[in-house]
Short mmCIF file of C-alpha atoms in Angstrom, two decimals:
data_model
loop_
_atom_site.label_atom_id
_atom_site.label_comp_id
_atom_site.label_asym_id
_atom_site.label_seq_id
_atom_site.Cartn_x
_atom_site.Cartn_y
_atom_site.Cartn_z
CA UNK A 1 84.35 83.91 92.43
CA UNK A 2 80.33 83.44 93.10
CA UNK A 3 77.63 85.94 92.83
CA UNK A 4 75.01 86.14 95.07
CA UNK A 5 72.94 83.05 93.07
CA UNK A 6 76.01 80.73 93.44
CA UNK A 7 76.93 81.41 89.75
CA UNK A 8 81.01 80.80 89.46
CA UNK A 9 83.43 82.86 87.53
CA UNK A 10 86.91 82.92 86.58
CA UNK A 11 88.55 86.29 87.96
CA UNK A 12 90.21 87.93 85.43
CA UNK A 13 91.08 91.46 86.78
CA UNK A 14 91.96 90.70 90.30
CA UNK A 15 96.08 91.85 90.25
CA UNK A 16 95.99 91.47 94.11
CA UNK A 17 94.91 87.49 94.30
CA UNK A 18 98.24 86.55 92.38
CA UNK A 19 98.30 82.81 92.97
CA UNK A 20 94.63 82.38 93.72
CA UNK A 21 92.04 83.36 96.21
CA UNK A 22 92.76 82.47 99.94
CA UNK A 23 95.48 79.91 98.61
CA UNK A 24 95.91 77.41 101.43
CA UNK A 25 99.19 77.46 100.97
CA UNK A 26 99.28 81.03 101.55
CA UNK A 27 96.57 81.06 104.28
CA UNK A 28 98.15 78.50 106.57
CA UNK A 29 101.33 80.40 106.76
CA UNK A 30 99.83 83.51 107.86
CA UNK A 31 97.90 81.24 110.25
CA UNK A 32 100.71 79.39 111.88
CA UNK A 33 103.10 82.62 112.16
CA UNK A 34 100.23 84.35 114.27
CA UNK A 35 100.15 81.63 116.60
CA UNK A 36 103.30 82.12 117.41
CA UNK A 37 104.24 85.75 117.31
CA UNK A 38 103.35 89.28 115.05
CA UNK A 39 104.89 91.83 116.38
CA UNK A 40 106.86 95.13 114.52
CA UNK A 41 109.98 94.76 113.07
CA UNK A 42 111.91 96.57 115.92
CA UNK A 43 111.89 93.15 117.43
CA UNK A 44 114.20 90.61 115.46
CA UNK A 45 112.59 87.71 113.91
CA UNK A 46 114.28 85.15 110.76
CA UNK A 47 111.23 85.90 108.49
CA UNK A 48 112.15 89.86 107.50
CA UNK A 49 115.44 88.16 106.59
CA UNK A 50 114.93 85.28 105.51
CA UNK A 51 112.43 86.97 103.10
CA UNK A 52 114.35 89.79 101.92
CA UNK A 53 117.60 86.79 101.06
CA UNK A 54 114.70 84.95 99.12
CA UNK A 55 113.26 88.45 97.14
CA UNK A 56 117.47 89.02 96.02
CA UNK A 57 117.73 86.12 94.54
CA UNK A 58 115.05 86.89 92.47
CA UNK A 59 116.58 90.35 91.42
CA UNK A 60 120.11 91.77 90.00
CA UNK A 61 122.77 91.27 92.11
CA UNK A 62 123.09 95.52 92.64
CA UNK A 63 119.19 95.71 94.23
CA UNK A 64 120.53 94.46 97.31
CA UNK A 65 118.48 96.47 100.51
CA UNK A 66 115.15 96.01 101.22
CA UNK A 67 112.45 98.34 103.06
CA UNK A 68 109.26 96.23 103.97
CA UNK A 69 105.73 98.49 104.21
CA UNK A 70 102.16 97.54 104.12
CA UNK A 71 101.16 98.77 100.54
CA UNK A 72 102.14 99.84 97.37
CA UNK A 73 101.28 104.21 97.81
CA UNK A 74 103.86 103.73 100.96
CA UNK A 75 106.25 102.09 98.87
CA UNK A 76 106.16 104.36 96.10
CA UNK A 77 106.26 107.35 98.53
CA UNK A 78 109.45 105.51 100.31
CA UNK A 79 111.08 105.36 96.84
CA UNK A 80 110.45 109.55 95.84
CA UNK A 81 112.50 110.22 99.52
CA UNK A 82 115.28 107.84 98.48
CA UNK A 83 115.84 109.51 94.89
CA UNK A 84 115.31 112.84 96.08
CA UNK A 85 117.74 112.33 99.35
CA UNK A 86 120.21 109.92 97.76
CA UNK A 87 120.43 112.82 94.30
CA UNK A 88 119.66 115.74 96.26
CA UNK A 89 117.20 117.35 93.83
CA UNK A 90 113.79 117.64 93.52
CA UNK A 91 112.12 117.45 90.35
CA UNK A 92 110.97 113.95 88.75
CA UNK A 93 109.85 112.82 85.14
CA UNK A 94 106.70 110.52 85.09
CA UNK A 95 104.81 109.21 82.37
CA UNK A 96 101.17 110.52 80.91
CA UNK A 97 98.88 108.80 81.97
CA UNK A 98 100.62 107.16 84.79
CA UNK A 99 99.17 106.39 88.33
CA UNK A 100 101.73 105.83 91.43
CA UNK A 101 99.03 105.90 94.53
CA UNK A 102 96.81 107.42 96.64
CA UNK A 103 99.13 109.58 98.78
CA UNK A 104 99.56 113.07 98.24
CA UNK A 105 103.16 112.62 96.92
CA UNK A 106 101.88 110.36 94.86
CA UNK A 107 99.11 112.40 93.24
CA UNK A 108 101.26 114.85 92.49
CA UNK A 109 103.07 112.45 90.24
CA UNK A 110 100.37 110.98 88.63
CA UNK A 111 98.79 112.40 85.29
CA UNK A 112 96.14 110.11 85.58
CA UNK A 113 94.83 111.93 89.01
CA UNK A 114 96.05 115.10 89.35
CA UNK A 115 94.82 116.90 86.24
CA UNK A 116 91.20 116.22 87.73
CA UNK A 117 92.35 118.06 91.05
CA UNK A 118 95.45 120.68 91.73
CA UNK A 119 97.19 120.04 87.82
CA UNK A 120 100.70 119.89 87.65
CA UNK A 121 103.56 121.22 89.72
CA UNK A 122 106.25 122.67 87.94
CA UNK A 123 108.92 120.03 89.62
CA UNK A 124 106.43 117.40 87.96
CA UNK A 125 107.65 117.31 84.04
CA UNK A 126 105.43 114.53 81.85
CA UNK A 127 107.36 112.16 78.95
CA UNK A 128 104.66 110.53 76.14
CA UNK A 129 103.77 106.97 76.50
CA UNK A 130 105.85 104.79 74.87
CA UNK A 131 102.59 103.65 73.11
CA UNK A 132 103.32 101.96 69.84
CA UNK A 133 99.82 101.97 68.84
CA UNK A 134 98.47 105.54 69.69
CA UNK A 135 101.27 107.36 70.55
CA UNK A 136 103.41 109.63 68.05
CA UNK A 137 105.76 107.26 67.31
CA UNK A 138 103.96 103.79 66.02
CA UNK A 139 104.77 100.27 65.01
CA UNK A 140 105.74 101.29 61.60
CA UNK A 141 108.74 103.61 62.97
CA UNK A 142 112.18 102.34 61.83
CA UNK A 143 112.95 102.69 65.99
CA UNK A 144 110.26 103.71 68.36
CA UNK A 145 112.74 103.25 71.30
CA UNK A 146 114.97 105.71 70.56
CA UNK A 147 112.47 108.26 69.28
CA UNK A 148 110.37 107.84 72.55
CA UNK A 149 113.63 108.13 74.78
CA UNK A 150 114.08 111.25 72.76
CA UNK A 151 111.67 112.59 74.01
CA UNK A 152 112.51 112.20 77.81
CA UNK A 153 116.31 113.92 76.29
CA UNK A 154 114.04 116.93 75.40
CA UNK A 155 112.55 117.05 78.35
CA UNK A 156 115.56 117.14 80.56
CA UNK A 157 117.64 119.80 78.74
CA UNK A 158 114.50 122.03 78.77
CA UNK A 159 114.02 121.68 82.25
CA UNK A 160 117.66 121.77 83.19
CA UNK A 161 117.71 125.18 81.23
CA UNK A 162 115.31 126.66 83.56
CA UNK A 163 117.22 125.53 86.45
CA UNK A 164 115.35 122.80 86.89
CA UNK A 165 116.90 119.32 88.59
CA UNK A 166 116.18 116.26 88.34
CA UNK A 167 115.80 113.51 91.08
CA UNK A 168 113.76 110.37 89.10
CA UNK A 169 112.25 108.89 86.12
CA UNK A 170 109.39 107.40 87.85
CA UNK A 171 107.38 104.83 85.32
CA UNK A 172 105.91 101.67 85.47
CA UNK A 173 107.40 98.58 83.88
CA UNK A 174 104.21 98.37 82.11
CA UNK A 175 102.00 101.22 82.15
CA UNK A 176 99.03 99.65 83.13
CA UNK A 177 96.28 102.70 83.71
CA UNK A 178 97.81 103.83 80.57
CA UNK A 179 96.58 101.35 79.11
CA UNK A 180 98.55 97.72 79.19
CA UNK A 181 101.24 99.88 77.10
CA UNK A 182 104.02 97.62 76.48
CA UNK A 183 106.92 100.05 76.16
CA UNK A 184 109.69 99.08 72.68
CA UNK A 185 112.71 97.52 73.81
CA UNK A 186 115.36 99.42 74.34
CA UNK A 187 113.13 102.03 75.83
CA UNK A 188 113.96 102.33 79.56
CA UNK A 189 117.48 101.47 79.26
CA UNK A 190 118.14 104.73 76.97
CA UNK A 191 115.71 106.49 79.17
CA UNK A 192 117.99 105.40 82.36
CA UNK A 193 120.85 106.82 80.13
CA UNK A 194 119.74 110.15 80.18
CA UNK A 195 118.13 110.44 82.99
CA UNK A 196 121.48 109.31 85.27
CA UNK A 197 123.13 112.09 82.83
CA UNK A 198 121.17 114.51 84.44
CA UNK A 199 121.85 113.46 87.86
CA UNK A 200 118.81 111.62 88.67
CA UNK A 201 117.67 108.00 88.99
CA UNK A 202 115.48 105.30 87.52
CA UNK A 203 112.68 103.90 89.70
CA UNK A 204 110.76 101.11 88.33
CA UNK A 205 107.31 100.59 89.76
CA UNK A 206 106.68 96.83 89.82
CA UNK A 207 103.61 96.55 91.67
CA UNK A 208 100.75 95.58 89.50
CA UNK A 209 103.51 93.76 87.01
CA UNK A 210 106.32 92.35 89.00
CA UNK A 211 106.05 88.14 90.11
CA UNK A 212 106.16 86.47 87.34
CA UNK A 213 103.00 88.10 85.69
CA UNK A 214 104.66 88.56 82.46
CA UNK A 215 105.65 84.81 82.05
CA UNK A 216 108.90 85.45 80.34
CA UNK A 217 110.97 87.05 83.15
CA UNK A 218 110.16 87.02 87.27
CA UNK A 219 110.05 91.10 86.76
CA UNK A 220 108.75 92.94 83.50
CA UNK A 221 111.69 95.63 83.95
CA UNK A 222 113.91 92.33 82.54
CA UNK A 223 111.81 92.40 79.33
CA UNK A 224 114.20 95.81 78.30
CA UNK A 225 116.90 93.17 78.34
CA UNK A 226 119.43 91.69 80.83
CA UNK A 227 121.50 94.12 81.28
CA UNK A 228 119.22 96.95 82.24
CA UNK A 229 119.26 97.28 86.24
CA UNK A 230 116.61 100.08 88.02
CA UNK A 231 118.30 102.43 90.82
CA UNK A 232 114.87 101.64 92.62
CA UNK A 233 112.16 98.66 92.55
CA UNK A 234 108.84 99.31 94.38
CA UNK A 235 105.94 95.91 95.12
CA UNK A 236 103.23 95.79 96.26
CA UNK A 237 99.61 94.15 95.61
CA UNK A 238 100.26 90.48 94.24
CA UNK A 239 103.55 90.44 96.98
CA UNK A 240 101.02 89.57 99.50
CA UNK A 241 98.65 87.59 97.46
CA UNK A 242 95.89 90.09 99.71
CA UNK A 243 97.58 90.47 102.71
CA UNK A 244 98.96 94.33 103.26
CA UNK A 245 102.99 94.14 102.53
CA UNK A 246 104.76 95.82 99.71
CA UNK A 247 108.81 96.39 99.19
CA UNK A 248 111.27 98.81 97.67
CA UNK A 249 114.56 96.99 96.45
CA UNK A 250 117.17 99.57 96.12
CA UNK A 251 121.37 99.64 95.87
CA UNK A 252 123.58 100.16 98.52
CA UNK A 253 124.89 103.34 97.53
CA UNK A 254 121.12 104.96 97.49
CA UNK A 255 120.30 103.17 100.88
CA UNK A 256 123.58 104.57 102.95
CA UNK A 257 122.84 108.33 101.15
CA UNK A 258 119.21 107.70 102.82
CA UNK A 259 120.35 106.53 105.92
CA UNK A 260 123.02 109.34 106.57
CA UNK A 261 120.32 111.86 107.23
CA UNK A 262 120.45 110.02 110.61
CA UNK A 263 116.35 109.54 110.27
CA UNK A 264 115.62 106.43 110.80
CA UNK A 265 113.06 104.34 108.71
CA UNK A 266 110.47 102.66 110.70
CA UNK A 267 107.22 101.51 109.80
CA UNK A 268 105.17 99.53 112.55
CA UNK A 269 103.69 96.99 110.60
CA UNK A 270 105.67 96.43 107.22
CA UNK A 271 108.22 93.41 107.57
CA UNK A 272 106.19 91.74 110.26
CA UNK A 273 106.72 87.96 111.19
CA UNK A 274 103.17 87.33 109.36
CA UNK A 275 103.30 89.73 106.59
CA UNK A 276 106.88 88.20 105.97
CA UNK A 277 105.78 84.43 106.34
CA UNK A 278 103.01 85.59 103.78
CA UNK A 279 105.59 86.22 101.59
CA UNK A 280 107.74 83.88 101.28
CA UNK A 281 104.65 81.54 100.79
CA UNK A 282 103.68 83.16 97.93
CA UNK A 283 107.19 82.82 96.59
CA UNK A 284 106.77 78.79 97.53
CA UNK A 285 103.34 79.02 95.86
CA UNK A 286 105.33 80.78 92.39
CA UNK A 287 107.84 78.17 92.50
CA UNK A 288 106.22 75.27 93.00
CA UNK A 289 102.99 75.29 90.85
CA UNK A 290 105.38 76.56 88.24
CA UNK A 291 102.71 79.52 87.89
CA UNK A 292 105.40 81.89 85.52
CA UNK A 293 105.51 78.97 83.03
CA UNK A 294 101.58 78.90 83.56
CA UNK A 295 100.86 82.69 82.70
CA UNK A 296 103.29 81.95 79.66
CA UNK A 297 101.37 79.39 78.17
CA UNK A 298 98.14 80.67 79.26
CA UNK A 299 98.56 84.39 77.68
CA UNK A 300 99.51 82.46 74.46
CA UNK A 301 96.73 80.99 74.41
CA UNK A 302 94.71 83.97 75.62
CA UNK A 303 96.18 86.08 72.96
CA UNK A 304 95.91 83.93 70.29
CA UNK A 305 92.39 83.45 70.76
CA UNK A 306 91.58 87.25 71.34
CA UNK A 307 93.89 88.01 67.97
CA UNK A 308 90.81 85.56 66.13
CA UNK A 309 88.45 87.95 67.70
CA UNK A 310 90.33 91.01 65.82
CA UNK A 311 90.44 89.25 62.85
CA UNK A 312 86.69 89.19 62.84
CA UNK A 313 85.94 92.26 64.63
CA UNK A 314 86.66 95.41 63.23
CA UNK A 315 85.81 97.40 66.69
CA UNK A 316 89.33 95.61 68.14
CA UNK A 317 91.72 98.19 67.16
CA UNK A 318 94.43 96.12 68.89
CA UNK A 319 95.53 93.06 70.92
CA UNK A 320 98.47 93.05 72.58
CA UNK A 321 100.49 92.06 75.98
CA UNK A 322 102.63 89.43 77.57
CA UNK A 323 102.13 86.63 79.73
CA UNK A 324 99.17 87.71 82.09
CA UNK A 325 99.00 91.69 81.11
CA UNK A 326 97.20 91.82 78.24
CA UNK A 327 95.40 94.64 76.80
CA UNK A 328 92.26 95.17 73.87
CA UNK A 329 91.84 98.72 72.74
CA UNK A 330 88.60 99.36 71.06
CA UNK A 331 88.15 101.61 67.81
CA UNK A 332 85.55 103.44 66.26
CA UNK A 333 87.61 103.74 63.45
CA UNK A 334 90.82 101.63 61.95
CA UNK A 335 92.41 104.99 60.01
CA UNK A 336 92.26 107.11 62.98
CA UNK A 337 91.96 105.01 66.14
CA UNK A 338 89.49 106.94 67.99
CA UNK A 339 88.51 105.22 70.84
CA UNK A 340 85.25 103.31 71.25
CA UNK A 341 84.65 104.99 74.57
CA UNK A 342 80.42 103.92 74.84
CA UNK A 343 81.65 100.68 73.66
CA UNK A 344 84.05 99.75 75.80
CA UNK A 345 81.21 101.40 78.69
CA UNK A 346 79.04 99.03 77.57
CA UNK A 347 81.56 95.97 78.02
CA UNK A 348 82.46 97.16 81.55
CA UNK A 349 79.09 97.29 82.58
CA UNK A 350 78.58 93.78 81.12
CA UNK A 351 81.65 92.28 82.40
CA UNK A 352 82.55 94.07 85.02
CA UNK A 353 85.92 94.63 84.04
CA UNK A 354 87.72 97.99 84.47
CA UNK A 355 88.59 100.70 81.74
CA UNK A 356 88.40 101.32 78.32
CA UNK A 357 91.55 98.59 77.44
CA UNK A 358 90.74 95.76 79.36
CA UNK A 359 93.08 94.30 81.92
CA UNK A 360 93.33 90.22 82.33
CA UNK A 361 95.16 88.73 85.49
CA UNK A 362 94.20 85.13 85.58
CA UNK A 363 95.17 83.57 88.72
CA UNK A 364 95.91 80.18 89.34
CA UNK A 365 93.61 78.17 91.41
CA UNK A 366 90.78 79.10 89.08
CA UNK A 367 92.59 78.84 85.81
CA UNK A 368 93.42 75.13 86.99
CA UNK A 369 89.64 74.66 88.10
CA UNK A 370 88.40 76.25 84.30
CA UNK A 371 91.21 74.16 82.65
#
């Protein structure tokens, strides 16, 4: 990226740019697939399925139908009428802190927004973070995982005695406005547990995570081990690599509950020709410049040299991440963890970087250039 002198930097917050900026790649499919046809996806065209046969092999083998939409808020709000028409209840469990989108749905689900405007509805019922480093239960408990998932137990037998019933647990596969929390294994698949107990199901928001960003796995749900399977993936943002197209991945039985209502999904735009061609370039882009491997070794690196900074820093409270999402949460003080809130001000205004706990999304054209 260039300022206004010409100076150059390296983006490293951009989680929409996902294998570059304007990757040619990328561009020149979106350029060749409007010169043929863009139309809405009443019209049948190969790209929706093409796309959609290239996104399942990518995912478990249950996550089998896929709704196309322009951005991740639609998305999100697509995957809160599937729970609640496929369970037939109402209520859903979020995390604090969390952030789903800008709809009004959406708000209503989202700690991060909604306590600054209308609070919380009583169908709206809020689990902890699964924060190992300020939440109650830390690194040094014998098994944060269960003691976290606990918690979400609690949570549903309180609300189920009040009548209360449950649709979702709504989180993201790594809370990112929280904070680049990266939830203890074992977490979400006791979590699922309990929640499918109570009738409901688990929706894993994959938007700002999902595509090989973690390094280790093509989706960060797959970091809470192989055999844990969602009910309900959302995309969006990176999907696209900029241009407007998100996804929910869901299983059959949810899809046929949803389409028994006899209301039939349509959105205008989402699963275009061009918005489809876009992605399955960036999927070409992925596979061929080998860019999971890349944000592997690249957040080793990244957090190995930003662990050196801790060592001599006292102010960096904690490093931590994987692949591409990596996190630094700033301290006043070690014994209590308060956060260094003018500090970290000070570092956004500097840098130009969001938040108190920094985000870093490298992408790849200028990590190669910088290399």
């Amino acid at each position: 990226m260039y300022d206004e002198q010409g100076a150059e930097y390296i983006d490293c917050i951009n989680n929409v740019a996902h294998v570059g900026h304007c990757h040619p790649f990328v561009v020149q499919a979106a350029h060749e697939q409007n010169q043929v046809l863009n139309t809405n996806s009443r019209y049948l065209h190969d790209n929706i399925v093409d796309y959609a046969q290239r996104l399942s092999e990518t995912l478990p083998e249950k996550l089998c139908v896929f709704y196309f939409l322009n951005s991740g808020s639609e998305a999100n709000d697509l995957a809160l009428r599937l729970a609640r028409q496929y369970t037939g209840h109402w209520d859903v469990v979020v995390l604090d802190h969390a952030y789903h989108g800008h709809l009004s749905s959406l708000i209503d689900i989202s700690p991060y927004k909604f306590r600054d405007l209308d609070g919380q509805k009583e169908w709206v019922h809020v689990a902890p973070l699964p924060d190992i480093y300020r939440g109650p239960y830390r690194e040094d408990h014998p098994n944060p995982a269960e003691a976290y998932a606990s918690e979400v137990k609690r949570m549903l037998s309180s609300a189920q005695e009040q009548g209360r019933k449950i649709a979702a647990f709504f989180a993201e596969s790594l809370p990112s406005v929280g904070g680049q929390v990266i939830p203890p294994a074992g977490y979400f698949p006791k979590v699922a547990e309990h929640i499918r107990k109570a009738g409901g199901v688990f929706i894993a928001d994959e938007i700002q995570v999902g595509f090989g960003r973690v390094g280790k796995h093509f989706w960060a749900f797959q970091l809470q081990g192989e055999d844990f399977v969602p009910d309900i993936v959302t995309m969006g943002k990176s999907i696209g690599n900029g241009h407007p197209v998100a996804c929910v991945a869901t299983t059959q039985a949810v899809a046929r509950a949803f389409e028994a209502t006899g209301v039939e999904y349509f959105n205008t735009f989402g699963g275009s020709p061009v918005s489809c061609a876009v992605g399955l370039a960036v999927l070409d882009v992925l596979e061929k410049e080998q860019l999971q491997a890349h944000a592997t070794q690249v957040g080793s690196f990244l957090m190995e040299l930003l662990g050196q900074q801790k060592a001599k820093h006292p102010i960096i409270g904690d490093v931590r991440g994987v692949g591409l999402f990596i996190g630094v949460d700033l301290i006043k003080d070690e014994a209590t963890r308060t956060p260094a809130t003018e500090e970290a001000d000070y570092l956004v205004s500097r840098n130009e970087i969001a938040h108190s706990r920094v985000m870093v999304t490298l992408t790849s054209n200028l990590q190669r250039k910088k290399a």
